[in-house]
XYZ file of C-alpha atoms in Angstrom:
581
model
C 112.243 87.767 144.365
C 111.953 84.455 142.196
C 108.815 83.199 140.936
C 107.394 79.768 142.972
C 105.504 77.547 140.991
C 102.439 76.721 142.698
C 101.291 72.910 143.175
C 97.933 73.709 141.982
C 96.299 72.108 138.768
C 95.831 73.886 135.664
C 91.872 72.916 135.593
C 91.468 73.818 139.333
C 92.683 77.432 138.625
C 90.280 77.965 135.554
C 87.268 76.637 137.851
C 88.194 79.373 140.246
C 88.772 81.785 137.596
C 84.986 80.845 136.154
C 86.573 80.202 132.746
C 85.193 76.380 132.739
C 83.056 74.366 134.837
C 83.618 70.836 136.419
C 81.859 69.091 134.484
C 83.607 70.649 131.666
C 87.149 69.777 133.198
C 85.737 66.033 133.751
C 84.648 65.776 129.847
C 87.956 67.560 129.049
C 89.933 64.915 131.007
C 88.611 62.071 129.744
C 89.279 63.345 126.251
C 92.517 63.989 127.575
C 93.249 60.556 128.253
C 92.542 59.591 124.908
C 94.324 62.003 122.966
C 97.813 62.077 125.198
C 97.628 65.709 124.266
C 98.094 68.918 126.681
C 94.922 69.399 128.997
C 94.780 73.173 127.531
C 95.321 72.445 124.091
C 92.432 69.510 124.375
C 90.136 72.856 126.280
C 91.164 74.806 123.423
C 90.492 72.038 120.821
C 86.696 71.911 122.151
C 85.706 75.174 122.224
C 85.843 75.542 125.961
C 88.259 78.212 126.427
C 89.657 80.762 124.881
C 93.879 80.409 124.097
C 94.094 83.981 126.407
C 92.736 82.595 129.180
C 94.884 79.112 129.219
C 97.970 81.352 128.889
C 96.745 83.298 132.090
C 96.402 80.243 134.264
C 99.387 79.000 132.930
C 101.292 82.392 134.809
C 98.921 81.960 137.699
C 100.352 78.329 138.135
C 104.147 79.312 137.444
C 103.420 81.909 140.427
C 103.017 85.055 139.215
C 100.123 86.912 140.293
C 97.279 87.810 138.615
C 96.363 91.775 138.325
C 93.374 93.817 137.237
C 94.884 96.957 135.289
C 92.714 98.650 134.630
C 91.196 98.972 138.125
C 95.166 99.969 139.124
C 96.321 103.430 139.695
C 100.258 103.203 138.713
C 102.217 106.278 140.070
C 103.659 108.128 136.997
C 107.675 107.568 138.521
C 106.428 104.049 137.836
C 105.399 103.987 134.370
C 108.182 106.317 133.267
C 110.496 103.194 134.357
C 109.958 102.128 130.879
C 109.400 104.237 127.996
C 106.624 103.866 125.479
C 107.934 102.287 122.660
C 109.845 99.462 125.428
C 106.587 99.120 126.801
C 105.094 98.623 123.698
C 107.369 96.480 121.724
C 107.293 93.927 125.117
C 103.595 94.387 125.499
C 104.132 95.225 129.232
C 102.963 98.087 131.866
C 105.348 98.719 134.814
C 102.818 98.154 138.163
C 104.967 99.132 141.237
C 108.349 98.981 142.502
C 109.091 96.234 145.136
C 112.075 97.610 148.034
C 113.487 99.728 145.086
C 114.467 96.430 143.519
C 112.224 94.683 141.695
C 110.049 95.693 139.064
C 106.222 94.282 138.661
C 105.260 94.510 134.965
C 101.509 93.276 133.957
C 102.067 91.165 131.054
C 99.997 90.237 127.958
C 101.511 86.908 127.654
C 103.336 85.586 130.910
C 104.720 82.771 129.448
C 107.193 84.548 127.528
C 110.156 84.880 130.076
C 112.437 86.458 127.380
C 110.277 89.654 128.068
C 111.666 89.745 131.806
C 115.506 89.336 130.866
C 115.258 91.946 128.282
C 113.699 93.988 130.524
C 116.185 93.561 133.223
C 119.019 94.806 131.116
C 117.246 97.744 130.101
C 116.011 99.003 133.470
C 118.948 97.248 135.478
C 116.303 95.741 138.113
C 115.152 92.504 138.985
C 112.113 92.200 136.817
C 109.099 90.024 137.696
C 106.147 89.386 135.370
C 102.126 89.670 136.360
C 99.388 87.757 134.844
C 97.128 90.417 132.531
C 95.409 89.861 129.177
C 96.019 91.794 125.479
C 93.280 93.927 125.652
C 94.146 95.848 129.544
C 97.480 95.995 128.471
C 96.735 97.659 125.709
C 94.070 99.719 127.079
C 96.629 101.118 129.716
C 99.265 101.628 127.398
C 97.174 104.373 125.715
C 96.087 105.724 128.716
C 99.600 105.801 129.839
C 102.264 106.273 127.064
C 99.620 107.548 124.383
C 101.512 110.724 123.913
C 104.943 109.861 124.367
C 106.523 107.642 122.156
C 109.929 107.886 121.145
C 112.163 107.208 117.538
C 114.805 105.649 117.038
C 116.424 109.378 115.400
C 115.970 110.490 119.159
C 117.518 107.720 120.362
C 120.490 107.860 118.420
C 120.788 111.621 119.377
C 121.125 110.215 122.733
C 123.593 108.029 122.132
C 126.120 110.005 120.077
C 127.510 112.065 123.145
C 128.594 108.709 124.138
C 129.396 106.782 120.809
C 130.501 109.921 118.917
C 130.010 110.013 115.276
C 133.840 108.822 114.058
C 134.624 105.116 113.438
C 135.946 103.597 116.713
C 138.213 100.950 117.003
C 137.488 97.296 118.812
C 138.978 98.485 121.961
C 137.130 101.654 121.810
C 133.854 99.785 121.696
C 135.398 97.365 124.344
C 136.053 94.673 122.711
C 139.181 92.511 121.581
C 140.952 92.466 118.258
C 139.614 88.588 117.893
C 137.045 87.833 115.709
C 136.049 85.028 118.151
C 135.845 86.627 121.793
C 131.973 85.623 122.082
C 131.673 87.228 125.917
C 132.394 90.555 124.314
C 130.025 90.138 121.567
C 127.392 89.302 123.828
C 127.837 91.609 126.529
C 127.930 94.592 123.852
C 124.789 92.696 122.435
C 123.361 93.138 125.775
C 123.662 96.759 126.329
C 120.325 98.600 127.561
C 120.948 101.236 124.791
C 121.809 98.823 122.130
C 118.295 96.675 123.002
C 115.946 99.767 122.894
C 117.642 100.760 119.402
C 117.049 97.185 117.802
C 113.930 96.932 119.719
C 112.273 100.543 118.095
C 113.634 99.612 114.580
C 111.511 96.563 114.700
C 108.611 98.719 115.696
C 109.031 101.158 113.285
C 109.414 98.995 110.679
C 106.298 97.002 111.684
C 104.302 100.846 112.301
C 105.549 101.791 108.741
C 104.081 97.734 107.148
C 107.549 97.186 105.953
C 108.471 94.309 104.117
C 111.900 94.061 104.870
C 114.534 96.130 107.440
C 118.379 96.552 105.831
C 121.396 96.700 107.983
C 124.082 98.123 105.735
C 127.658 99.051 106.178
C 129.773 101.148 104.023
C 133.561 102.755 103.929
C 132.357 105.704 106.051
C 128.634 105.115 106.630
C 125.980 102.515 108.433
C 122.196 103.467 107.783
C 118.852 101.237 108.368
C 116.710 101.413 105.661
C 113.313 99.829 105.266
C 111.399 98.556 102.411
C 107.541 99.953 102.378
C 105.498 98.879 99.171
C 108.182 97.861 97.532
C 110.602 101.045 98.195
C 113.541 101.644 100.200
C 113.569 104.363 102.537
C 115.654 105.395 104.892
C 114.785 105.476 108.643
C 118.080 106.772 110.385
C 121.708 106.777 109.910
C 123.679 105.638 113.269
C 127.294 106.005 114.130
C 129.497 103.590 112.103
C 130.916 102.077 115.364
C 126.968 101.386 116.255
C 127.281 98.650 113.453
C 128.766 95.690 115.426
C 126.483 96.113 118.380
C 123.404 96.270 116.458
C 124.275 93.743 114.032
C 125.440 91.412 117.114
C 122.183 91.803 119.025
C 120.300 90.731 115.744
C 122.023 87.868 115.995
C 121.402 87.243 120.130
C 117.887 87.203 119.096
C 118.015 84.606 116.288
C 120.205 82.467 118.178
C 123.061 82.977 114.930
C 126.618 82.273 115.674
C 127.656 85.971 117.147
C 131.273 84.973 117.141
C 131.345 84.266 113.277
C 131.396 87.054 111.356
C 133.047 85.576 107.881
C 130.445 83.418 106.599
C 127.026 84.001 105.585
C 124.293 83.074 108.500
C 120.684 82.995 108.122
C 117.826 82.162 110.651
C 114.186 82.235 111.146
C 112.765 83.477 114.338
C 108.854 84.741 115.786
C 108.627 87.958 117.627
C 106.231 89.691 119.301
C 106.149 93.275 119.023
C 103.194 94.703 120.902
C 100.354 93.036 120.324
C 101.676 91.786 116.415
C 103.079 88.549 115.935
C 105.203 88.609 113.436
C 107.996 86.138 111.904
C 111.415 87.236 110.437
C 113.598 85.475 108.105
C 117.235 87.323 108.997
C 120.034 86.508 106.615
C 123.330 87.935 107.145
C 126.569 88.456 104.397
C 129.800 89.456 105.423
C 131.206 92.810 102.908
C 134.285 94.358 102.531
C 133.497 97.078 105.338
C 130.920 94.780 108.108
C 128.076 92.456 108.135
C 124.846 93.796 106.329
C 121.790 92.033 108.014
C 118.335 91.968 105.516
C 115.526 91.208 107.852
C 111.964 90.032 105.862
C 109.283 90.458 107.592
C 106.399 88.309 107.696
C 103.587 89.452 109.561
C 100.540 86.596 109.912
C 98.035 89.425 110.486
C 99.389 92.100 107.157
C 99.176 88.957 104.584
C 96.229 88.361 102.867
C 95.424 85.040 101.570
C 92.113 85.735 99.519
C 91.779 86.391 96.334
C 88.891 89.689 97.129
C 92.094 91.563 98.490
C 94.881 90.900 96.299
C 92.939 92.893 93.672
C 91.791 90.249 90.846
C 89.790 91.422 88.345
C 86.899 88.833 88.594
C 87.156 87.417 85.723
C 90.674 85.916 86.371
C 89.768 84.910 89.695
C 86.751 83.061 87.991
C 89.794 81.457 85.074
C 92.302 80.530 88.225
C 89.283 78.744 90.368
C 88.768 76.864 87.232
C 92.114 75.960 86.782
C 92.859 74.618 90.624
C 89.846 73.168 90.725
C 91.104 70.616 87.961
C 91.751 66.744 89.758
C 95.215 67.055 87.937
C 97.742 69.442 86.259
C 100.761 72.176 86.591
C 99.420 75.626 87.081
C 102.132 78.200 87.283
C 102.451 81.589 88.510
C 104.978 83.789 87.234
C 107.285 87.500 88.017
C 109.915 89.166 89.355
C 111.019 88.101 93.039
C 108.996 90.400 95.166
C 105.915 90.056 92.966
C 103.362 88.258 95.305
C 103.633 84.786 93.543
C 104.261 82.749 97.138
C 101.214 84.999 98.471
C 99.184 84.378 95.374
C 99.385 80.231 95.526
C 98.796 80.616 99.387
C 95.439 82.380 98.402
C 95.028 79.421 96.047
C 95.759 76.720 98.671
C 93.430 78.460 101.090
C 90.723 77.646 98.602
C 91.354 74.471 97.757
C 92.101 73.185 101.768
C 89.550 71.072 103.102
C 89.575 67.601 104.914
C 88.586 65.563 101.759
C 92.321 66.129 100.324
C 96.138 65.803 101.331
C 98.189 69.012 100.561
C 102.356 69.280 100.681
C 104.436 72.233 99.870
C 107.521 72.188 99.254
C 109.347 76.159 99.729
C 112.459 77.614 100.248
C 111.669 79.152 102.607
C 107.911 78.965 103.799
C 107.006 81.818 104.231
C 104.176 81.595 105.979
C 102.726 78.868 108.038
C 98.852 77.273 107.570
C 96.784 75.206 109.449
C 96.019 71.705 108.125
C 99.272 71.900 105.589
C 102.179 69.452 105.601
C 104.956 72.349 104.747
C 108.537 71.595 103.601
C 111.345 73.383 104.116
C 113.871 72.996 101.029
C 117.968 72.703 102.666
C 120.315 72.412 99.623
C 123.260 72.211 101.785
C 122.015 68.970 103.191
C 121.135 67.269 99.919
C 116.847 67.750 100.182
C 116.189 70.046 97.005
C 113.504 71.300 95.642
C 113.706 67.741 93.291
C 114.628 65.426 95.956
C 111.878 66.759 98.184
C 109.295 66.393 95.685
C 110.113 62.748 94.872
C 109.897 62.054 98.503
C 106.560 63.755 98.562
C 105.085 61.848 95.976
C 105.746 58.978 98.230
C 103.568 60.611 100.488
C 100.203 60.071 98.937
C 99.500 63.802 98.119
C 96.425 65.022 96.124
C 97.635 68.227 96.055
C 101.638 69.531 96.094
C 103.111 72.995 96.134
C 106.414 73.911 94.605
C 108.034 76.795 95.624
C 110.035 77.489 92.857
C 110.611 75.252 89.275
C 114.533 75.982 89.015
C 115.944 73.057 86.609
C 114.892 70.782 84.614
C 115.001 67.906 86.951
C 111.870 69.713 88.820
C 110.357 70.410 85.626
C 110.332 66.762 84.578
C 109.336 65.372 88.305
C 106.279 67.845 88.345
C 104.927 67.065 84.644
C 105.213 63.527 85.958
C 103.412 64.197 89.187
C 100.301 66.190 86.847
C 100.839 63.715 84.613
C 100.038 60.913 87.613
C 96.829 62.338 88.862
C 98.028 65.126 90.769
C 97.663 68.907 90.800
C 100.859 70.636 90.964
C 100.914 74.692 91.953
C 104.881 76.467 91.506
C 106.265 79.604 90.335
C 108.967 80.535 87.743
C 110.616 83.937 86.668
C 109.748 84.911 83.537
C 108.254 88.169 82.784
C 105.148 87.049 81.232
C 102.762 84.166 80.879
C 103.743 83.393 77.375
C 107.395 83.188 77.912
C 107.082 80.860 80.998
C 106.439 78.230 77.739
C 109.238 79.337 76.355
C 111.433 78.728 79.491
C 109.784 75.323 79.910
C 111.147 74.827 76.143
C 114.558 76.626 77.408
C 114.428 73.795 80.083
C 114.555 71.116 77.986
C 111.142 69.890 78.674
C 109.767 67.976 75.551
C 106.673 70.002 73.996
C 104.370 67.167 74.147
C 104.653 66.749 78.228
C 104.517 70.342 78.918
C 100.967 70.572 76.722
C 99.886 67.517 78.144
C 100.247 68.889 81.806
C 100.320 72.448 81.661
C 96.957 74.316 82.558
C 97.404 77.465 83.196
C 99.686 80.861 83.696
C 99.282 83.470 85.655
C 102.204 86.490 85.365
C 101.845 89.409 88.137
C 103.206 92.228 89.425
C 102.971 94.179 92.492
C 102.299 98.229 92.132
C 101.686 101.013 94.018
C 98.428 102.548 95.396
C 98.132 106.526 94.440
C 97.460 107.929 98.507
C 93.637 108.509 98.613
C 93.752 111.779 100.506
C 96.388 113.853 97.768
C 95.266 112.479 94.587
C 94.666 115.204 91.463
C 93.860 115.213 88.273
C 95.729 115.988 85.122
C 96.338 115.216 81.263
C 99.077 113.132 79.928
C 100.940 114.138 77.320
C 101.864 112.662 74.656
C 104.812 110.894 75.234
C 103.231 109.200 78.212
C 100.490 108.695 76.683
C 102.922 106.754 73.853
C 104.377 104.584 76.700
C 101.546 103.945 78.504
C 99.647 102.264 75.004
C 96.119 104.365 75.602
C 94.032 103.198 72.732
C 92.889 105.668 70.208
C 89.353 105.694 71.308
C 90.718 107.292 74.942
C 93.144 109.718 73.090
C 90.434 111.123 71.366
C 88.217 111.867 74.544
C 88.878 115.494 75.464
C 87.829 114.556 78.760
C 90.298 111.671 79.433
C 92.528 112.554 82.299
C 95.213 110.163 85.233
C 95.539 110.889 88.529
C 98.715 111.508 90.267
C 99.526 112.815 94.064
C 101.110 115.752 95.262
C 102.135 113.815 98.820
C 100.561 114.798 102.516
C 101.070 113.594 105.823
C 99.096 110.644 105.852
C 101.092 108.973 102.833
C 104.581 110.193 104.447
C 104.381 112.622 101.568
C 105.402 109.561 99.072
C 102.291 109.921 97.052
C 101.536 105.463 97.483
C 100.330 104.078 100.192
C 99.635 100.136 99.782
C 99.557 97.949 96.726
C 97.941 96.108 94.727
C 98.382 93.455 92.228
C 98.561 93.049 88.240
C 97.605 89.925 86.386
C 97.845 88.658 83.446
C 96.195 85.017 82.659
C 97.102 82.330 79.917
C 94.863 79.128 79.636
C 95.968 76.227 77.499
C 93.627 75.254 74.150
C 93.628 73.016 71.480
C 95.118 76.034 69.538
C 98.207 76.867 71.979
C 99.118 73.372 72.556
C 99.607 73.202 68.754
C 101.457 76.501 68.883
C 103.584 74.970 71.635
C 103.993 71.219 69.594
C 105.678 73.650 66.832
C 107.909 75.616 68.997
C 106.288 79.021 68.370
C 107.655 81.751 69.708
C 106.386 84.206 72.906
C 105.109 86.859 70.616
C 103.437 84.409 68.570
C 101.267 82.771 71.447
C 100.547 86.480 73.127
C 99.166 87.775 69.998
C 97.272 84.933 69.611
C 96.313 85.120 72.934
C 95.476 88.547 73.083
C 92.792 87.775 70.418
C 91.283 85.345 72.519
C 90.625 88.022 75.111
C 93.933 88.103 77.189
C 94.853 91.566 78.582
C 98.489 91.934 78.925
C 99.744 93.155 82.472
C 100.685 96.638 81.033
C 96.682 96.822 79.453
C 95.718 95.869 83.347
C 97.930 98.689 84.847
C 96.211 100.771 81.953
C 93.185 100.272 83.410
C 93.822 101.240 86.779
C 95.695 104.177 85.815
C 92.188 105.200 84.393
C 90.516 104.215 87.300
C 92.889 106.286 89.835
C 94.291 103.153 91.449
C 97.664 104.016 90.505
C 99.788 106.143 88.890
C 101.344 105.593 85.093
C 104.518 105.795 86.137
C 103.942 102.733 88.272
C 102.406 101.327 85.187
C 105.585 102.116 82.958
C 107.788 101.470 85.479
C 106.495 97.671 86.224
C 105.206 96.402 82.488
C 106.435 96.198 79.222
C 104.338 97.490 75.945
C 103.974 94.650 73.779
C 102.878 96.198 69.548
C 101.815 92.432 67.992
């Protein structure tokens, strides 16, 4: 049965549904008429409604009909018409079964009519949505599925009867020899099995608060690893002859060429997977044995943007405020890729947003999108770099301009001149402290005198691991760690000085880490440094000097919250370097 439309008006159907009131709809059209904007975004805008119930009406006017779950009594043949983790990633509940044909699924968001084709190929039935809202369809799902979810391991077990565990050939799998027979791509793409499987990866992976999901294909293997804090881990290892279907419906999803398979690809979709909305950045490379696919994903609700929960010690946070809070100058903010650095200038953004000033970022990619920013994205193939973009935003009347990344000196010397012209300029480089990011600047060819006449600030980080809370134990180092870790003789000497490490229990996966949390180590120009800088000096030279101004060194930080239980020394050996000026 298709969906009608109804000829009924949006505002009519939230008067009936006692979500506004007349007069409201009257004020809301007349601001309507002077904004040219979308009658719910305007209701939205002024605090009349609620996003939810705009989205319902919306499915109410497209024809669907509107349900109560929670006051329904679905048969259990129904709901076992979709398994848990199906119903879950889609955020749907099977309702009834229409002349054995259709399926009725209550949805959380109705507009989303991607749901109901998926959902056809996995249940083979005509599939038609019903207006709901998050919170029944969550509710029912845990009074439904609550105790029967399924993995993606048991899937897999499923499927090998049928796939078998050797390498097939294309014909096998049923396609062509020919790298460019798209119908056969997508068809395979399209399998019910092949949907579920992608479809519980992302959930894991989501479940587990990975960071990134790894497609990779070897000689005689595939396996699906995720990253979690900063670790790979494996979640399953499928049939080699899996790896072209998986890897193809990836690439269904992101709307990637399926039929090229030589060339690198790389794409940026949003998906919804239960009730998390989540982006992922998919990049594809083709190897010597298949396609590996590296998924990052970015989840809006899992990134913090504060400084309180990205761990700074408060007296950095108060040095960094100071610093952004300056009407012009670089600050930088240095590490590893992988270190937080995009994440930490976010959190610095997110302070200094407000209506009184213009801010412009400039990334590659962004990584995450916020309100009230004018956000770049960097394309190198088409000639807008990271230097040509930020000439054209200084065109733009900024007060305020992010750079993602200071690769060259031609971005160098464009943001000392922006500082240099009255603006504050945030970026990042890779170095592996704060002192040698001046030494890089030097490396860059930037004269001495612009970069202390710009320069403000440095902040180097890392990211470690979190010792689990529920497995933790104490113990004393010896002395070898005790060596690498730099305790100070005043600690040695404590008989009571002890670490923590974990054994590993259930709630930590028996890893030992769960979470992270960040390391910092701040540099702030003075009179002295910029002299240091005017005469070349080298790394060591500014750090010890540094150091006796009060500086702790990232290893000193991790130090301290090995003593504190926080982490683990290894973490703290494994992610610093001792420095002995």
């Amino acid at each position: 049965m298709a969906i009608v439309a109804t000829e009924r008006q949006l505002g009519d159907i939230l008067i009936e549904q006692g979500v506004l009131s007349p007069l409201q709809l009257d004020e809301a059209l007349q601001r309507q008429r002077l904004t040219g904007d979308m009658l719910g975004r305007v209701l939205v805008s002024m605090g009349i409604c609620e996003e939810q119930d705009i989205i319902e009406a919306l499915g109410v006017q497209s024809g669907m009909e509107r349900v109560e779950l929670l006051k329904l009594k679905v048969p259990s043949e129904i709901i076992q018409m979709l398994t848990a983790d199906v119903a879950k990633f889609y955020n749907v509940i099977p309702i009834r079964l229409v002349n054995n044909e259709t399926l009725i699924v209550a949805m959380a968001d109705p507009m989303n009519v991607q749901v109901l084709d998926d959902l056809a190929q996995i249940t083979g039935k005509q599939v038609r949505g019903a207006v709901s809202n998050q919170h029944d369809v969550s509710q029912a799902w845990k009074n439904n599925y609550a105790f029967e979810t399924e993995s993606v391991a048991a899937m897999l077990e499923e499927l090998k009867d049928r796939v078998g565990t050797a390498e097939l050939t294309m014909e096998e799998l049923g396609l062509q020899e020919v790298v460019g027979d798209v119908d056969n791509l997508v068809a395979l793409a399209q399998q019910p099995e092949v949907i579920k499987i992608v479809n519980l990866v992302f959930l894991e992976a989501v479940q587990k608060r990975a960071s990134d999901i790894h497609f990779e294909v070897y000689e005689d293997d595939f396996r699906i690893r995720v990253r979690v804090d900063g670790v790979l881990q494996e979640i399953v290892s499928p049939p080699k002859a899996l790896n072209i279907a998986l890897t193809s419906r990836v690439k269904v999803i992101c709307n990637m060429d399926i039929g090229e398979r030589r060339l690198p690809q790389d794409a940026r979709i949003e998906l919804k997977v239960g009730d998390t909305v989540i982006d992922i950045r998919v990049a594809t490379l083709p190897t010597l044995y298949g396609e590996s696919v590296v998924m990052r994903i970015l989840d809006r609700n899992a990134i913090k943007i504060d400084f309180d929960s990205l761990g700074f010690p408060p007296k950095i946070q108060k040095t960094i405020d100071g610093v952004i809070h300056k009407p012009n100058g670089i600050f930088l903010v240095t590490g590893p890729t992988g270190s937080g650095k995009t994440t930490t200038l976010y959190a610095c953004l997110n302070v200094l947003n407000s209506s009184e000033v213009k801010i412009i970022t400039t990334e590659d990619p962004v990584e995450l999108q916020i309100d009230q920013l004018i956000q770049v994205q960097v394309r190198e193939e088409q000639g807008l770099t990271f230097a040509a973009c930020l000439r054209a935003i200084l065109r733009q009347d900024p007060d305020i301009v992010m750079v993602g990344e200071i690769r060259d000196f031609e971005t160098a010397t464009i943001a000392v001149e922006a500082s240099l012209t009255g603006h504050l300029v945030l970026s990042t480089l890779h170095t592996n402290s704060a002192p040698e990011t001046i030494t890089r600047l030097l490396d860059m060819e930037v004269e001495p005198f612009l970069i202390t006449a710009s320069l403000e600030g440095v902040l180097a980080q890392r990211l470690i691991r979190m010792l689990c809370r529920h497995c933790q134990e104490l113990y004393k180092p010896d002395e070898e760690e005790i060596e690498k870790l730099g305790v100070p003789p005043q600690w040695r000497q404590d008989p009571s000085f002890r670490l923590r490490r974990c054994k590993g229990c259930a709630a930590c996966e028996y890893k030992g880490y769960t979470g992270r949390t960040g390391l910092y180590e701040m540099l702030v120009m003075d009179e002295t440094i910029c002299e240091m800088v005017l005469d070349r000096a080298m790394a060591f030279d500014i750090r010890r000097y540094a150091r006796k101004q009060g500086m702790l060194t990232l290893r000193e930080q991790g130090l301290m919250k090995a003593a504190q239980g926080i982490t683990s020394a290894d973490e703290v050996i494994g992610h610093t370097d001792k420095f002995d000026d």
